[in-house]
Amino acid sequence: MADHIYVGLDFMDMRSLINRNSSDIALIIGNGINRYDSSSTSNSWEALLRKLARKYHTGAGNIPAGISLTEFYDVLELKSGSKISGLSLQKDFCEIMAGWKPRDHHRHIAKWAKDARAPILTTNFENALGNAVECELLRTTAKGFTDYYPWTSYYGDNNNPLTNPCDGFGIWHINGMEHYHRSIRLGLSHYMGSVGRARAWLHRGKDRRLFSGKSTDNWAGKNTWVHIIFNSPLLIFGLALEENEVFFRWLLIERARYFKKFPYRSKKAWYVHTNEKDGSGKLFFLKGVGVQPVKVNSYDDIYSAQIWD
């Protein structure tokens, strides 16, 4: 893999970055893919949370400054009292998303990944990417399955099923999937639960913890999407990666610690953005955990057909 540092890329350079790493790369895709080239502003988690707040008359129809979306969800659940349960909120959230459909750029990106046999990890809950290339819901293993944390479940090609998530194309949902509404991670408490689950796999146990360094093919998370985070180069885009992305930012910290301990296993990572200032805290954080920021001129330089065809 090239050691080149990519900055100020135009779309041909972005395409070059993707293609030269196509044999060994995983795409990390956020909600930006749903908001790109959309005439509606409803395809955002913020808009969905506002709808839920209005539905349950909590007096929190607007999200004020000084609170993260994850904290807003937790407050929404608390203020709703006996009207609803957390699971009802998660189910409502999924029902509102049910109408989201794939657009052309979903198809371009998902098809590229399928042809390149590249994994996709998404923080999105809906299945627009999977529907874009007619994927089926599969599992790497049925052992230990729970619909609260369906981390062995992915959307993929039934003709090429996976046991090792890094071995081919699959679409994995980091924060839960619409199909299993109890898996949806919306609140800060949810994120902390995910951190606790993953941390046990990384650090607990004599032989089955990842940080033992014994074998990347025989640790507790080997059949889950977490395996991709620690064993593949990552191309991150469409993800704001603000402070409220507690779980994924923590995973990047642990990834950096793992590579510091085992430098011969280290993998590259890039974060594609359009408008971050060089001195921003986010870029400081990303560089500190080994993620190279890549600035492009516009969202077209990320999602357009010229990049992915």
CSV table of C-alpha atoms in Angstrom, one decimal:
chain,number,residue,atom,x,y,z
A,1,MET,CA,0.0,0.0,0.0
A,2,ALA,CA,1.2,3.4,-0.9
A,3,ASP,CA,2.6,5.7,1.9
A,4,HIS,CA,1.4,8.8,0.1
A,5,ILE,CA,-0.5,11.4,2.1
A,6,TYR,CA,-3.6,12.7,0.3
A,7,VAL,CA,-4.7,16.2,0.9
A,8,GLY,CA,-6.8,18.6,-1.2
A,9,LEU,CA,-8.0,15.9,-3.5
A,10,ASP,CA,-10.2,16.4,-6.5
A,11,PHE,CA,-12.5,13.6,-7.6
A,12,MET,CA,-10.0,11.9,-9.8
A,13,ASP,CA,-7.5,11.7,-7.0
A,14,MET,CA,-10.2,10.4,-4.6
A,15,ARG,CA,-11.0,7.8,-7.1
A,16,SER,CA,-7.3,6.9,-7.4
A,17,LEU,CA,-7.1,6.5,-3.6
A,18,ILE,CA,-10.1,4.2,-3.6
A,19,ASN,CA,-8.9,2.1,-6.5
A,20,ARG,CA,-5.3,1.7,-5.5
A,21,ASN,CA,-6.5,0.3,-2.1
A,22,SER,CA,-9.5,-1.6,-3.5
A,23,SER,CA,-8.0,-5.0,-2.7
A,24,ASP,CA,-7.7,-4.2,1.0
A,25,ILE,CA,-10.0,-1.6,2.3
A,26,ALA,CA,-13.3,-1.2,4.3
A,27,LEU,CA,-15.7,1.6,3.9
A,28,ILE,CA,-17.1,3.3,7.0
A,29,ILE,CA,-20.2,5.3,5.9
A,30,GLY,CA,-22.3,7.7,8.0
A,31,ASN,CA,-25.6,9.4,7.4
A,32,GLY,CA,-24.1,11.9,5.0
A,33,ILE,CA,-24.9,9.4,2.2
A,34,ASN,CA,-28.6,9.7,3.0
A,35,ARG,CA,-28.5,13.5,3.0
A,36,TYR,CA,-26.5,13.9,-0.2
A,37,ASP,CA,-28.5,15.1,-3.3
A,38,SER,CA,-31.8,14.9,-1.3
A,39,SER,CA,-34.6,17.3,-1.7
A,40,SER,CA,-35.7,16.4,1.8
A,41,THR,CA,-34.0,17.3,5.1
A,42,SER,CA,-35.9,14.5,6.9
A,43,ASN,CA,-33.2,11.9,6.2
A,44,SER,CA,-31.3,12.8,9.4
A,45,TRP,CA,-31.3,11.5,12.9
A,46,GLU,CA,-31.9,15.0,14.3
A,47,ALA,CA,-35.1,15.3,12.3
A,48,LEU,CA,-36.3,11.9,13.5
A,49,LEU,CA,-35.6,12.7,17.1
A,50,ARG,CA,-37.6,16.0,16.7
A,51,LYS,CA,-40.5,14.0,15.3
A,52,LEU,CA,-40.5,11.6,18.2
A,53,ALA,CA,-40.3,14.6,20.7
A,54,ARG,CA,-43.4,16.1,19.0
A,55,LYS,CA,-45.2,12.8,18.9
A,56,TYR,CA,-44.9,12.3,22.6
A,57,HIS,CA,-45.4,15.9,23.6
A,58,THR,CA,-42.4,16.1,25.7
A,59,GLY,CA,-41.9,19.9,25.2
A,60,ALA,CA,-38.6,19.2,23.5
A,61,GLY,CA,-39.5,19.7,19.8
A,62,ASN,CA,-36.2,21.6,19.2
A,63,ILE,CA,-32.8,20.4,20.1
A,64,PRO,CA,-31.1,23.2,22.1
A,65,ALA,CA,-27.4,24.0,22.0
A,66,GLY,CA,-25.3,22.3,24.6
A,67,ILE,CA,-26.8,18.8,24.4
A,68,SER,CA,-25.7,16.0,22.1
A,69,LEU,CA,-28.2,13.9,20.1
A,70,THR,CA,-27.5,10.9,22.2
A,71,GLU,CA,-28.1,12.8,25.4
A,72,PHE,CA,-31.3,14.3,23.8
A,73,TYR,CA,-32.6,10.8,23.2
A,74,ASP,CA,-32.0,9.8,26.9
A,75,VAL,CA,-33.7,13.0,28.1
A,76,LEU,CA,-36.6,12.3,25.7
A,77,GLU,CA,-37.1,8.8,27.2
A,78,LEU,CA,-36.9,10.2,30.7
A,79,LYS,CA,-39.4,13.0,30.1
A,80,SER,CA,-41.8,10.7,28.3
A,81,GLY,CA,-42.3,8.9,31.6
A,82,SER,CA,-44.9,6.1,31.6
A,83,LYS,CA,-46.1,7.0,28.1
A,84,ILE,CA,-43.5,4.9,26.3
A,85,SER,CA,-40.6,2.6,27.0
A,86,GLY,CA,-37.2,2.7,25.5
A,87,LEU,CA,-38.0,-0.2,23.2
A,88,SER,CA,-41.1,1.6,21.9
A,89,LEU,CA,-39.0,4.6,21.1
A,90,GLN,CA,-36.6,2.4,19.1
A,91,LYS,CA,-39.5,0.7,17.3
A,92,ASP,CA,-41.0,4.1,16.4
A,93,PHE,CA,-37.6,5.3,15.2
A,94,CYS,CA,-37.5,2.3,12.8
A,95,GLU,CA,-41.0,2.9,11.6
A,96,ILE,CA,-40.2,6.5,10.6
A,97,MET,CA,-37.2,5.3,8.7
A,98,ALA,CA,-39.1,2.6,6.8
A,99,GLY,CA,-39.7,4.9,3.8
A,100,TRP,CA,-36.1,5.7,3.2
A,101,LYS,CA,-35.1,4.3,-0.3
A,102,PRO,CA,-31.7,3.9,-2.0
A,103,ARG,CA,-30.7,6.6,-4.5
A,104,ASP,CA,-28.3,6.3,-7.4
A,105,HIS,CA,-25.2,7.1,-5.3
A,106,HIS,CA,-26.2,4.3,-2.8
A,107,ARG,CA,-26.2,1.9,-5.8
A,108,HIS,CA,-22.8,3.2,-7.1
A,109,ILE,CA,-21.1,2.8,-3.8
A,110,ALA,CA,-22.6,-0.5,-2.8
A,111,LYS,CA,-21.9,-2.0,-6.3
A,112,TRP,CA,-18.3,-0.8,-6.1
A,113,ALA,CA,-17.9,-2.5,-2.7
A,114,LYS,CA,-19.5,-5.7,-3.9
A,115,ASP,CA,-17.3,-5.8,-7.0
A,116,ALA,CA,-14.2,-5.1,-4.9
A,117,ARG,CA,-15.3,-7.6,-2.2
A,118,ALA,CA,-14.8,-4.7,0.3
A,119,PRO,CA,-16.7,-4.6,3.6
A,120,ILE,CA,-19.0,-1.7,4.4
A,121,LEU,CA,-19.6,-0.6,8.0
A,122,THR,CA,-22.3,1.9,8.5
A,123,THR,CA,-23.5,3.9,11.5
A,124,ASN,CA,-26.9,4.1,9.7
A,125,PHE,CA,-29.8,2.0,10.9
A,126,GLU,CA,-31.9,1.7,7.7
A,127,ASN,CA,-31.0,-0.8,4.9
A,128,ALA,CA,-30.7,1.6,1.9
A,129,LEU,CA,-27.2,0.3,1.0
A,130,GLY,CA,-28.3,-3.3,1.3
A,131,ASN,CA,-31.4,-2.7,-0.8
A,132,ALA,CA,-29.4,-0.9,-3.4
A,133,VAL,CA,-27.7,-4.2,-4.5
A,134,GLU,CA,-30.4,-6.6,-3.3
A,135,CYS,CA,-28.6,-8.1,-0.4
A,136,GLU,CA,-29.9,-10.8,2.0
A,137,LEU,CA,-29.7,-10.8,5.8
A,138,LEU,CA,-27.0,-13.3,6.8
A,139,ARG,CA,-24.9,-14.3,9.8
A,140,THR,CA,-21.3,-15.4,10.1
A,141,THR,CA,-22.4,-17.7,12.9
A,142,ALA,CA,-25.6,-18.5,14.7
A,143,LYS,CA,-23.7,-19.1,18.0
A,144,GLY,CA,-24.4,-16.5,20.7
A,145,PHE,CA,-26.8,-14.5,18.6
A,146,THR,CA,-28.8,-11.7,20.3
A,147,ASP,CA,-31.0,-9.2,18.6
A,148,TYR,CA,-29.8,-6.6,21.1
A,149,TYR,CA,-26.3,-6.8,19.6
A,150,PRO,CA,-26.6,-8.6,16.2
A,151,TRP,CA,-23.0,-8.0,15.5
A,152,THR,CA,-22.6,-11.2,13.5
A,153,SER,CA,-25.4,-10.2,11.2
A,154,TYR,CA,-24.8,-8.5,7.9
A,155,TYR,CA,-26.4,-7.9,4.5
A,156,GLY,CA,-24.6,-9.7,1.8
A,157,ASP,CA,-24.6,-12.2,-1.1
A,158,ASN,CA,-26.0,-15.6,-0.1
A,159,ASN,CA,-23.8,-17.2,-2.8
A,160,ASN,CA,-20.7,-16.0,-1.1
A,161,PRO,CA,-21.4,-16.2,2.7
A,162,LEU,CA,-18.8,-15.0,5.2
A,163,THR,CA,-17.3,-16.5,8.3
A,164,ASN,CA,-14.5,-14.0,8.5
A,165,PRO,CA,-16.0,-10.5,8.1
A,166,CYS,CA,-12.8,-9.2,6.4
A,167,ASP,CA,-12.9,-11.8,3.7
A,168,GLY,CA,-15.4,-10.2,1.4
A,169,PHE,CA,-18.3,-7.9,0.8
A,170,GLY,CA,-20.9,-7.4,3.5
A,171,ILE,CA,-22.8,-4.4,4.9
A,172,TRP,CA,-22.5,-4.2,8.7
A,173,HIS,CA,-24.5,-1.9,11.0
A,174,ILE,CA,-22.4,-0.6,13.8
A,175,ASN,CA,-25.1,1.1,15.8
A,176,GLY,CA,-27.9,-1.4,15.2
A,177,MET,CA,-30.2,-2.2,12.2
A,178,GLU,CA,-33.8,-1.5,11.4
A,179,HIS,CA,-34.6,-5.2,11.1
A,180,TYR,CA,-33.9,-5.7,14.8
A,181,HIS,CA,-35.4,-2.6,16.5
A,182,ARG,CA,-34.0,-3.6,19.9
A,183,SER,CA,-30.5,-3.3,18.5
A,184,ILE,CA,-30.9,0.4,17.7
A,185,ARG,CA,-28.3,2.5,19.6
A,186,LEU,CA,-29.7,6.0,20.1
A,187,GLY,CA,-28.8,7.2,23.6
A,188,LEU,CA,-25.6,7.6,25.5
A,189,SER,CA,-26.6,4.7,27.8
A,190,HIS,CA,-26.9,2.6,24.6
A,191,TYR,CA,-23.4,3.6,23.5
A,192,MET,CA,-22.0,2.8,26.9
A,193,GLY,CA,-23.5,-0.7,26.6
A,194,SER,CA,-21.8,-1.2,23.2
A,195,VAL,CA,-18.5,0.0,24.7
A,196,GLY,CA,-18.8,-2.5,27.5
A,197,ARG,CA,-19.6,-5.4,25.2
A,198,ALA,CA,-16.7,-4.6,22.8
A,199,ARG,CA,-14.2,-3.9,25.7
A,200,ALA,CA,-14.7,-7.3,27.1
A,201,TRP,CA,-13.6,-8.9,23.8
A,202,LEU,CA,-10.6,-6.6,23.6
A,203,HIS,CA,-9.2,-6.8,27.1
A,204,ARG,CA,-10.7,-9.7,29.1
A,205,GLY,CA,-9.8,-13.3,29.1
A,206,LYS,CA,-6.4,-15.0,28.9
A,207,ASP,CA,-6.5,-16.3,25.3
A,208,ARG,CA,-9.6,-14.9,23.7
A,209,ARG,CA,-8.9,-11.2,24.1
A,210,LEU,CA,-7.7,-9.3,21.1
A,211,PHE,CA,-5.0,-7.5,23.1
A,212,SER,CA,-3.3,-10.7,24.0
A,213,GLY,CA,-1.8,-10.6,20.6
A,214,LYS,CA,-1.9,-14.3,20.2
A,215,SER,CA,-4.0,-14.7,17.0
A,216,THR,CA,-6.2,-12.3,15.1
A,217,ASP,CA,-8.2,-15.4,13.9
A,218,ASN,CA,-9.0,-16.7,17.3
A,219,TRP,CA,-10.4,-13.9,19.5
A,220,ALA,CA,-13.9,-13.3,20.9
A,221,GLY,CA,-14.9,-10.8,18.2
A,222,LYS,CA,-13.6,-12.6,15.1
A,223,ASN,CA,-17.0,-13.3,13.6
A,224,THR,CA,-18.3,-9.7,14.1
A,225,TRP,CA,-17.9,-6.4,12.4
A,226,VAL,CA,-15.5,-5.3,15.2
A,227,HIS,CA,-12.9,-7.6,13.6
A,228,ILE,CA,-12.9,-5.3,10.5
A,229,ILE,CA,-12.0,-2.3,12.6
A,230,PHE,CA,-8.8,-3.8,13.8
A,231,ASN,CA,-7.8,-5.8,10.7
A,232,SER,CA,-8.6,-3.6,7.7
A,233,PRO,CA,-7.6,-0.2,6.3
A,234,LEU,CA,-10.6,2.2,6.8
A,235,LEU,CA,-12.0,4.8,4.5
A,236,ILE,CA,-14.4,6.9,6.6
A,237,PHE,CA,-16.9,9.3,4.9
A,238,GLY,CA,-20.4,10.7,5.4
A,239,LEU,CA,-19.7,10.7,9.2
A,240,ALA,CA,-19.6,13.9,11.2
A,241,LEU,CA,-17.6,12.1,13.9
A,242,GLU,CA,-18.6,14.8,16.5
A,243,GLU,CA,-18.1,14.3,20.2
A,244,ASN,CA,-21.4,12.5,20.5
A,245,GLU,CA,-20.0,9.6,18.4
A,246,VAL,CA,-18.8,8.1,21.6
A,247,PHE,CA,-18.7,4.5,20.6
A,248,PHE,CA,-16.9,4.8,17.2
A,249,ARG,CA,-14.4,7.4,18.5
A,250,TRP,CA,-13.6,5.0,21.4
A,251,LEU,CA,-13.1,2.2,18.9
A,252,LEU,CA,-10.6,4.4,17.0
A,253,ILE,CA,-8.7,5.1,20.3
A,254,GLU,CA,-8.5,1.3,21.0
A,255,ARG,CA,-7.5,0.6,17.4
A,256,ALA,CA,-4.6,3.1,17.8
A,257,ARG,CA,-3.6,1.5,21.2
A,258,TYR,CA,-3.7,-1.9,19.6
A,259,PHE,CA,-1.4,-0.9,16.7
A,260,LYS,CA,0.9,0.9,19.1
A,261,LYS,CA,1.3,-2.4,21.0
A,262,PHE,CA,1.5,-4.5,17.8
A,263,PRO,CA,2.9,-2.1,15.1
A,264,TYR,CA,3.4,-4.9,12.6
A,265,ARG,CA,-0.4,-5.3,12.5
A,266,SER,CA,-1.1,-1.6,11.9
A,267,LYS,CA,-3.5,-0.6,9.1
A,268,LYS,CA,-4.0,2.8,7.5
A,269,ALA,CA,-7.2,4.9,7.8
A,270,TRP,CA,-8.5,8.0,6.1
A,271,TYR,CA,-11.3,10.5,7.0
A,272,VAL,CA,-12.8,12.3,4.0
A,273,HIS,CA,-14.3,15.7,4.7
A,274,THR,CA,-15.2,19.0,2.9
A,275,ASN,CA,-14.9,21.8,5.5
A,276,GLU,CA,-12.9,20.9,8.6
A,277,LYS,CA,-10.5,23.6,9.7
A,278,ASP,CA,-6.9,22.5,10.1
A,279,GLY,CA,-6.8,23.4,13.7
A,280,SER,CA,-10.1,21.8,14.7
A,281,GLY,CA,-10.3,19.5,17.7
A,282,LYS,CA,-11.8,16.8,15.5
A,283,LEU,CA,-8.8,16.7,13.1
A,284,PHE,CA,-6.4,16.8,16.1
A,285,PHE,CA,-8.2,13.8,17.5
A,286,LEU,CA,-8.2,11.9,14.2
A,287,LYS,CA,-4.5,12.5,13.6
A,288,GLY,CA,-3.8,11.4,17.1
A,289,VAL,CA,-5.4,8.0,16.6
A,290,GLY,CA,-3.7,7.4,13.2
A,291,VAL,CA,-6.5,8.6,10.9
A,292,GLN,CA,-5.3,10.7,7.9
A,293,PRO,CA,-7.8,13.6,7.1
A,294,VAL,CA,-8.5,14.0,3.4
A,295,LYS,CA,-10.1,17.2,2.3
A,296,VAL,CA,-12.1,17.4,-0.9
A,297,ASN,CA,-13.8,20.4,-2.5
A,298,SER,CA,-17.4,19.2,-2.4
A,299,TYR,CA,-19.7,16.4,-1.6
A,300,ASP,CA,-19.8,15.5,-5.3
A,301,ASP,CA,-16.1,14.6,-4.8
A,302,ILE,CA,-17.3,11.9,-2.4
A,303,TYR,CA,-20.6,10.5,-3.7
A,304,SER,CA,-20.8,11.2,-7.5
A,305,ALA,CA,-20.8,8.5,-10.1
A,306,GLN,CA,-17.4,9.5,-11.4
A,307,ILE,CA,-15.8,8.4,-8.1
A,308,TRP,CA,-17.4,4.9,-8.0
A,309,ASP,CA,-18.1,3.8,-11.5
